[in-house]
CSV table of C-alpha atoms in Angstrom, one decimal:
chain,number,residue,atom,x,y,z
A,1,MET,CA,0.0,0.0,0.0
A,2,SER,CA,1.5,3.4,-1.0
A,3,TRP,CA,1.8,6.3,1.4
A,4,GLN,CA,-1.0,8.1,-0.5
A,5,SER,CA,-3.4,5.2,-0.1
A,6,ARG,CA,-2.5,5.0,3.6
A,7,LEU,CA,-3.1,8.7,4.0
A,8,ILE,CA,-6.5,8.4,2.3
A,9,TRP,CA,-7.4,5.5,4.6
A,10,TRP,CA,-6.5,7.3,7.8
A,11,CYS,CA,-8.4,10.4,6.7
A,12,ASP,CA,-11.6,8.6,5.9
A,13,PRO,CA,-13.8,7.9,9.0
A,14,ARG,CA,-15.8,5.3,7.0
A,15,GLN,CA,-12.6,3.2,6.7
A,16,TRP,CA,-12.1,3.4,10.5
A,17,LEU,CA,-15.7,2.4,11.2
A,18,HIS,CA,-15.4,-0.5,8.7
A,19,ALA,CA,-12.1,-1.7,10.3
A,20,ILE,CA,-13.7,-1.5,13.8
A,21,LEU,CA,-16.9,-3.3,12.8
A,22,GLN,CA,-15.0,-6.1,11.1
A,23,LEU,CA,-13.1,-7.0,14.3
A,24,LYS,CA,-13.7,-10.5,15.7
A,25,ASP,CA,-14.5,-9.8,19.3
A,26,THR,CA,-17.6,-9.4,21.4
A,27,PRO,CA,-19.8,-6.4,20.5
A,28,HIS,CA,-19.4,-5.1,24.1
A,29,SER,CA,-15.6,-5.2,23.9
A,30,ILE,CA,-15.5,-3.5,20.5
A,31,ALA,CA,-18.0,-0.8,21.6
A,32,MET,CA,-16.1,-0.2,24.8
A,33,GLY,CA,-12.8,0.1,23.0
A,34,THR,CA,-14.2,2.6,20.5
A,35,ALA,CA,-15.8,4.7,23.2
A,36,ILE,CA,-12.5,4.8,25.2
A,37,GLY,CA,-10.6,5.6,22.0
A,38,ILE,CA,-12.9,8.5,21.1
A,39,PHE,CA,-12.6,9.9,24.7
A,40,ILE,CA,-8.8,9.8,24.6
A,41,GLY,CA,-8.7,11.1,21.0
A,42,LEU,CA,-10.8,14.2,22.0
A,43,THR,CA,-8.5,15.1,24.9
A,44,PRO,CA,-5.4,17.3,24.3
A,45,THR,CA,-3.0,14.4,24.4
A,46,PHE,CA,-1.9,14.4,20.8
A,47,GLY,CA,1.3,12.4,20.4
A,48,ILE,CA,0.8,10.2,23.4
A,49,GLN,CA,-2.8,8.9,22.7
A,50,MET,CA,-1.7,5.4,21.7
A,51,LEU,CA,0.4,5.1,24.9
A,52,LEU,CA,-2.6,6.3,26.9
A,53,VAL,CA,-4.9,3.6,25.3
A,54,LEU,CA,-2.3,0.9,26.3
A,55,ALA,CA,-2.0,2.4,29.8
A,56,VAL,CA,-5.8,2.4,30.3
A,57,ALA,CA,-6.0,-1.2,29.0
A,58,PHE,CA,-3.3,-2.2,31.5
A,59,LEU,CA,-4.8,-0.4,34.4
A,60,THR,CA,-8.4,-1.5,33.8
A,61,GLN,CA,-7.6,-5.1,33.0
A,62,PRO,CA,-8.6,-6.4,36.5
A,63,PHE,CA,-12.0,-4.7,36.2
A,64,PHE,CA,-13.1,-4.9,32.5
A,65,ARG,CA,-11.7,-5.6,29.1
A,66,PHE,CA,-12.0,-3.7,25.9
A,67,ASN,CA,-10.7,-4.2,22.3
A,68,ARG,CA,-7.4,-2.3,22.2
A,69,PHE,CA,-7.4,-2.2,18.4
A,70,ALA,CA,-10.8,-0.5,18.3
A,71,ALA,CA,-9.5,2.0,20.8
A,72,LEU,CA,-6.3,2.6,18.8
A,73,VAL,CA,-8.2,3.2,15.6
A,74,ALA,CA,-10.7,5.5,17.3
A,75,VAL,CA,-8.1,7.8,18.7
A,76,TYR,CA,-7.4,8.9,15.2
A,77,VAL,CA,-10.5,11.1,15.4
A,78,SER,CA,-7.8,13.5,16.4
A,79,ASN,CA,-5.1,13.5,13.7
A,80,PRO,CA,-2.8,16.2,12.2
A,81,PHE,CA,-5.7,17.4,10.1
A,82,THR,CA,-8.4,17.6,12.8
A,83,MET,CA,-6.3,18.3,15.9
A,84,ILE,CA,-6.4,22.1,15.8
A,85,PRO,CA,-10.1,22.4,15.0
A,86,ILE,CA,-11.0,19.9,17.7
A,87,TYR,CA,-8.8,21.7,20.3
A,88,TRP,CA,-10.2,25.1,19.2
A,89,MET,CA,-13.7,23.8,19.8
A,90,ASN,CA,-12.7,22.3,23.2
A,91,TYR,CA,-11.0,25.6,24.1
A,92,ARG,CA,-14.0,27.7,23.2
A,93,ILE,CA,-16.3,25.5,25.2
A,94,GLY,CA,-14.0,25.6,28.2
A,95,ALA,CA,-13.5,29.3,27.9
A,96,MET,CA,-17.2,29.8,28.5
A,97,PHE,CA,-16.6,28.5,32.1
A,98,THR,CA,-13.3,30.3,32.7
A,99,HIS,CA,-14.1,33.6,30.9
A,100,THR,CA,-10.8,33.7,29.0
A,101,GLN,CA,-10.4,34.4,25.4
A,102,ILE,CA,-7.7,34.3,22.7
A,103,SER,CA,-8.1,34.7,19.0
A,104,TRP,CA,-8.0,32.0,16.4
A,105,LYS,CA,-4.6,33.3,15.1
A,106,GLU,CA,-3.1,33.3,18.6
A,107,PHE,CA,-4.5,29.8,19.1
A,108,VAL,CA,-3.0,28.4,15.9
A,109,SER,CA,0.4,30.1,16.5
A,110,LEU,CA,0.7,28.1,19.8
A,111,PHE,CA,0.8,24.8,17.8
A,112,GLN,CA,3.6,25.7,15.4
A,113,TYR,CA,6.9,24.0,15.8
A,114,SER,CA,9.6,23.2,13.3
A,115,SER,CA,11.0,19.8,14.5
A,116,TYR,CA,10.1,16.9,16.8
A,117,THR,CA,12.6,18.2,19.3
A,118,GLU,CA,10.4,21.2,19.8
A,119,TRP,CA,7.3,19.1,20.3
A,120,TRP,CA,7.5,18.9,24.0
A,121,SER,CA,8.1,22.6,24.5
A,122,THR,CA,5.2,23.3,22.2
A,123,PHE,CA,3.0,20.8,24.0
A,124,SER,CA,3.9,22.3,27.5
A,125,ASN,CA,3.4,25.9,26.1
A,126,VAL,CA,-0.1,25.0,24.9
A,127,PHE,CA,-1.0,23.7,28.4
A,128,TYR,CA,0.6,26.7,30.1
A,129,THR,CA,-1.3,29.2,27.9
A,130,LEU,CA,-4.6,27.3,27.3
A,131,GLY,CA,-4.6,24.9,30.3
A,132,THR,CA,-7.8,25.2,32.3
A,133,PRO,CA,-10.2,26.1,29.5
A,134,LEU,CA,-8.7,23.5,27.1
A,135,ILE,CA,-8.9,20.7,29.8
A,136,ILE,CA,-12.4,21.6,30.9
A,137,GLY,CA,-13.7,21.8,27.3
A,138,SER,CA,-11.9,18.7,26.3
A,139,LEU,CA,-13.4,16.7,29.2
A,140,LEU,CA,-16.9,18.0,28.4
A,141,VAL,CA,-16.7,17.3,24.7
A,142,ALA,CA,-15.0,13.9,25.1
A,143,THR,CA,-17.6,12.8,27.6
A,144,VAL,CA,-20.5,14.0,25.5
A,145,LEU,CA,-19.3,12.4,22.3
A,146,SER,CA,-17.9,9.1,23.8
A,147,LEU,CA,-21.0,8.2,25.8
A,148,PRO,CA,-23.3,7.7,22.8
A,149,THR,CA,-20.5,6.0,20.9
A,150,TYR,CA,-20.8,2.9,23.1
A,151,PRO,CA,-24.5,2.1,22.3
A,152,LEU,CA,-24.1,3.1,18.6
A,153,ILE,CA,-21.1,0.8,18.0
A,154,LEU,CA,-22.6,-1.9,20.1
A,155,ARG,CA,-25.7,-2.0,18.0
A,156,LEU,CA,-23.8,-1.7,14.7
A,157,SER,CA,-21.4,-4.5,15.8
A,158,GLU,CA,-24.2,-6.8,16.8
A,159,ARG,CA,-25.8,-6.3,13.4
A,160,VAL,CA,-22.6,-6.9,11.5
A,161,GLN,CA,-21.8,-10.0,13.6
A,162,ALA,CA,-25.4,-11.3,13.1
A,163,ARG,CA,-25.1,-10.9,9.3
A,164,ARG,CA,-21.7,-12.6,9.4
A,165,ALA,CA,-23.2,-15.6,11.4
A,166,ALA,CA,-26.1,-15.8,9.0
A,167,ARG,CA,-23.7,-16.0,6.0
A,168,VAL,CA,-21.6,-18.7,7.7
A,169,GLN,CA,-24.7,-20.7,8.5
A,170,SER,CA,-26.0,-20.4,5.0
A,171,ARG,CA,-22.7,-21.6,3.5
A,172,THR,CA,-22.6,-24.5,6.0
A,173,GLU,CA,-26.1,-25.5,5.0
A,174,GLU,CA,-25.3,-25.3,1.3
A,175,ALA,CA,-22.2,-27.4,1.8
A,176,SER,CA,-24.1,-30.0,3.8
A,177,ARG,CA,-26.8,-30.1,1.1
A,178,GLY,CA,-24.1,-30.6,-1.5
A,179,GLN,CA,-22.5,-33.4,0.5
A,180,LYS,CA,-25.9,-35.2,1.0
A,181,LYS,CA,-26.6,-34.9,-2.7
A,182,ALA,CA,-23.2,-36.4,-3.6
A,183,GLU,CA,-23.8,-39.3,-1.1
A,184,VAL,CA,-27.2,-40.0,-2.7
A,185,THR,CA,-25.9,-40.1,-6.3
A,186,GLU,CA,-22.9,-42.3,-5.4
A,187,PRO,CA,-24.9,-45.5,-4.6
A,188,GLU,CA,-27.0,-45.0,-7.7
A,189,ARG,CA,-23.9,-45.0,-9.9
A,190,THR,CA,-22.6,-48.2,-8.3
A,191,SER,CA,-26.0,-50.0,-8.7
A,192,ILE,CA,-26.2,-49.1,-12.4
A,193,SER,CA,-22.8,-50.6,-13.2
């Protein structure tokens, strides 16, 4: 797969949904993983989201299990193309509670860096400048959007798995009918000769 094809795949939410729904796991586990991934993806944790998914999986393992792959795919709701608009929306919502304001241009300038070595200083500067409103808004948006994700993905996953089971059962029945037909015709051939 070329890098252009991979880029198109990662930028198309339908591809993510298809990949998640094709997982072979319980619908509950897939839905829980997707909801956790959406929650983490909508928080200002860009660059460490995958590590957070694995940390949450490790920490919650004694209590409940979720599909890690579904969570890892779902965190891509926040990617290099959607990160700034998502964080802007989160900041604006949080700013309603903290009564702070900066302009769009000031906001975007906080996320500019020239190399990966500057990433940490940029990340810490964003939290220093936008901290409270960004965190409040992120937690609100992540909660509001991840809660309905669970029942939606649960229902879709159940439907996909029911269709898959019906196809398998149909193929099994066709194969058994074909086998019975072959068994019936075999004795007839021997009796004719």
